[in-house]
Short mmCIF file of C-alpha atoms in Angstrom, two decimals:
data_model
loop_
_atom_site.label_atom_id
_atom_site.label_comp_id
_atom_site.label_asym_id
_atom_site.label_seq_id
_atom_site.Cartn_x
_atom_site.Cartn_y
_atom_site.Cartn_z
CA UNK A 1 0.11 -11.39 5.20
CA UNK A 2 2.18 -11.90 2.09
CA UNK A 3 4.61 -9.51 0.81
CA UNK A 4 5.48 -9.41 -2.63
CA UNK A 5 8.55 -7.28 -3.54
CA UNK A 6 7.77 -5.07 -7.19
CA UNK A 7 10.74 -3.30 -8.01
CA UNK A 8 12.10 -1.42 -5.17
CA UNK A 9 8.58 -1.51 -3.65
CA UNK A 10 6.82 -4.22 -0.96
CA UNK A 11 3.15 -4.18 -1.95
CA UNK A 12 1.31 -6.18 1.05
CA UNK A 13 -1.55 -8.56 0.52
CA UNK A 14 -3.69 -9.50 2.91
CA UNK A 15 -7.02 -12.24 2.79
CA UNK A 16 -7.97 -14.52 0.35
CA UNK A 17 -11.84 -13.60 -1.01
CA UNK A 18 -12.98 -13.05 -4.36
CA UNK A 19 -12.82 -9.49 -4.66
CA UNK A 20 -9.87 -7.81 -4.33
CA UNK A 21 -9.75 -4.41 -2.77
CA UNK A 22 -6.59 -1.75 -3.50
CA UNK A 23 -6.29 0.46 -0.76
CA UNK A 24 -4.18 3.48 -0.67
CA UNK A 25 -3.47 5.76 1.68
CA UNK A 26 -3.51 9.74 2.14
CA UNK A 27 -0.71 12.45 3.59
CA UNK A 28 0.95 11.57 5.70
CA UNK A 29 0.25 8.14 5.74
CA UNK A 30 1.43 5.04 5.03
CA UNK A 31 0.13 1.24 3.78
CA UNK A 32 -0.07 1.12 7.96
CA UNK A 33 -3.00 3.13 7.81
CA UNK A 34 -5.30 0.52 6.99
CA UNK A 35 -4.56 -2.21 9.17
CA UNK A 36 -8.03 -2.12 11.02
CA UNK A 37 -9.70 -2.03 7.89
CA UNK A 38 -7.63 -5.12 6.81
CA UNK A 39 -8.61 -6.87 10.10
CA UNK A 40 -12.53 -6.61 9.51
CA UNK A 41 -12.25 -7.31 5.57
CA UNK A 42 -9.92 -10.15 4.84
CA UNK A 43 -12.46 -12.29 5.86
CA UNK A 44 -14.40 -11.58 2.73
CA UNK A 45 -11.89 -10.08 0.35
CA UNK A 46 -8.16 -9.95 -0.50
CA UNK A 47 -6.35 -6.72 0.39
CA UNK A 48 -3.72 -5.00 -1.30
CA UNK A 49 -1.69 -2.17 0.16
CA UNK A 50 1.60 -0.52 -0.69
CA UNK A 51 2.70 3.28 0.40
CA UNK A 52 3.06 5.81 -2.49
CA UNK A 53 6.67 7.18 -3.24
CA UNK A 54 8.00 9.61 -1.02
CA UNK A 55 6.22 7.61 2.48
CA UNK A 56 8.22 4.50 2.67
CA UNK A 57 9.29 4.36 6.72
CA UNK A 58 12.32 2.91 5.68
CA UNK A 59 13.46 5.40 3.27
CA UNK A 60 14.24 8.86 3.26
CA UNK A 61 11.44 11.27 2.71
CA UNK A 62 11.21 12.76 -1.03
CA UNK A 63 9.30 14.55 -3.23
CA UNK A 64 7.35 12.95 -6.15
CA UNK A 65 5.92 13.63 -9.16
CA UNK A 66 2.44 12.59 -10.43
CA UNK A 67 3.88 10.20 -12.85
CA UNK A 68 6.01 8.25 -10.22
CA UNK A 69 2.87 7.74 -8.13
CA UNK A 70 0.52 7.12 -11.23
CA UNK A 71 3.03 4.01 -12.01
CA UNK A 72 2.99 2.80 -8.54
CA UNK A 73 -0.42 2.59 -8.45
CA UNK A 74 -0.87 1.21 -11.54
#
């Protein structure tokens, strides 16, 4: 897995195949949530996971607005 730090956020990429797949996850969740999926994908695609603003384990739980997680996904 490579992490790639994009502001104050890690987005996580996993694989190496042609297609690239963004996965993102619901409430309560967190990039975590797709690890499984991960496992049985990378071998055919690259994987790109992040958690949405307001999830991050590390930080204190917030609320968002549609904007902040419209720019974090984009």
């Amino acid at each position: 897995m490579t992490v790639l730090r994009i502001e104050e956020y890690d987005v996580h990429i996993d694989g190496d195949g042609d297609s690239t797949l963004v996965m993102l996850h619901g409430w309560p969740d967190t990039w975590r949530l797709w690890d499984d999926t991960v496992a049985a994908l990378t071998p055919h695609h690259r994987c790109v996971r992040f958690s949405l603003p307001g999830f991050e384990r590390e930080a204190a739980r917030r609320g968002w607005t549609l904007d902040e997680g419209t720019a974090r996904i984009a």
